[in-house]
């Protein structure tokens, strides 16, 4: 079966979502295909730092300038995806004074607002900073929610006529006469509403141009047409702590190295990271030493991290690109810049452009530059407006405060709900009465869970990503089953059970790396509640045998006459 589009974008991470939005807003008929859910790749496994540029102010000033520019743009167009945490670059006694001064000067050179704080002033902002932190540079770092950001881009693209297909994997490129003319896409049976592809179907999508935005997988897409896209995937660990030990992004002020950043994100802090080249973006070792390293090293900055409860760890893979001939051995030396590879110019294979490298913070700018490039090829003269047009949900920021008042919810729940829902707050929260909190760790109400189910169907992991339900201290222990219950009565029991199993499997994946101290107790409690009390480890509903309810009414099978059994049957 063949379909047509002007541009086919491969990959639903921040880059692909940014590109499809930009193209659609310029009136180009565009289709995006993503093999998993949106943010399935690196975008869903990053730190959540909206860079101020401070990090690159010494080593790469061009990137630093791009970061501060886009940092300002995203605060404007996607305020509901950004938390204004601020950031600190802190100096310990063993850190180099000269480097501290270079960082400060670098920030000023790049137009990044930077203020020097004494150790005492820094501790006033962040009381858990180590006593021997000597001083700090305050910069406008922030926390960004990559899930909401990508979804908002995709929704805006759809509102402008784009087709966005998830669970749709490019399994081959279509090449005719030496030119790439589209891709073969295999539709999978992933959860969520599916408006276009039928699971199991193979669709040939013909396009005037293909954009390869597959991140760390971009090389594999290139392989389908014998194109060498030299992505060098580099893994990094992030470890999630149970509370916000800091409310500000805390960076170590030193040239480079592992384990030098703490990002407060929602109810947690995310520690990171490492930088190790891997051969395969999906299959690489998740190693204990990486987790130990981030906790031990970052405890030098914030000592209570050593005693804090570790919830889980996860890994992401950087889509680093090394231009031919560079031959860098150390992945930390590979540039974080992005590259547009026009395969017509580079390889004499027209029809496709690959976009590799970059950062989430600069995704919109990257998208603008690729879209300019593609529009030039297609002869489209419309200009980019994505730096000024607000993303869905970010209009009318005043709605946030008003909604808190109107729904009379306790302020943290209302504030967080409103942050997540943006301008949809009123409609969503009013849709459910009563509206109890389903996930108490994250303060997620039933209305939000149901709203996410309306969009994501039975995929409770997609509901989790949209709402944060099950992502807190208990990792779903107290709410996973409540989330599954919200699928009823639209979905049958077997579907709800399967969805709960999938959610559990996903929750367990990261907890495996945090099984000590209080989190071990929590995991044991979760097992006791769900495995034993709710019988999930020996679920009678999974067998074909009907449950013998009479046996329950009749009491134990070995009970003697006139004992419990008789009382049970004739008691009333
Ligand atoms: C540890 C770590 C921490 C980071 N922290 C930050 C940070 O704090 N701030 C920041 O700005 N940046 C950060 N980054 C960088 C940032 O996350 C990435 O640069 C960005 O998310 C890359 O987005 P992308 O869209 O290019 O790639 P991806 O998000 O990986 O998207 C590519 C998509 O292509 C899909 N795909 C692959 N193959 C196919 C196929 N055959 N068919 C269809 N789809 C396919 C994948 O499923 C994936 O969803 C971090 C990166 C790492 C690894």
XYZ file of C-alpha atoms in Angstrom, residues 42-51 81-83 85 141-147 238 249 261-266 270 314 360-361:
33
model
C 17.036 9.929 23.938
C 14.495 12.712 24.409
C 12.607 10.612 26.946
C 15.844 9.717 28.753
C 17.629 12.968 29.399
C 18.267 15.250 32.350
C 15.534 17.742 31.709
C 17.931 20.687 31.846
C 17.042 23.748 29.839
C 20.598 24.942 29.411
C 6.940 22.951 29.985
C 9.584 24.958 31.847
C 10.214 25.325 35.562
C 14.654 26.781 38.864
C 19.310 27.320 33.922
C 15.831 25.780 34.188
C 14.095 22.418 34.192
C 12.203 21.386 31.068
C 9.673 18.611 30.601
C 10.622 16.849 27.353
C 7.415 14.802 27.209
C 20.794 9.446 35.481
C 20.094 23.168 39.129
C 25.030 18.015 37.708
C 21.880 17.794 39.850
C 18.602 18.796 38.192
C 15.473 19.253 40.345
C 12.611 17.858 38.332
C 9.018 17.807 39.533
C 17.989 13.773 38.863
C 17.906 5.181 33.781
C 17.157 19.298 23.449
C 17.550 22.940 24.520
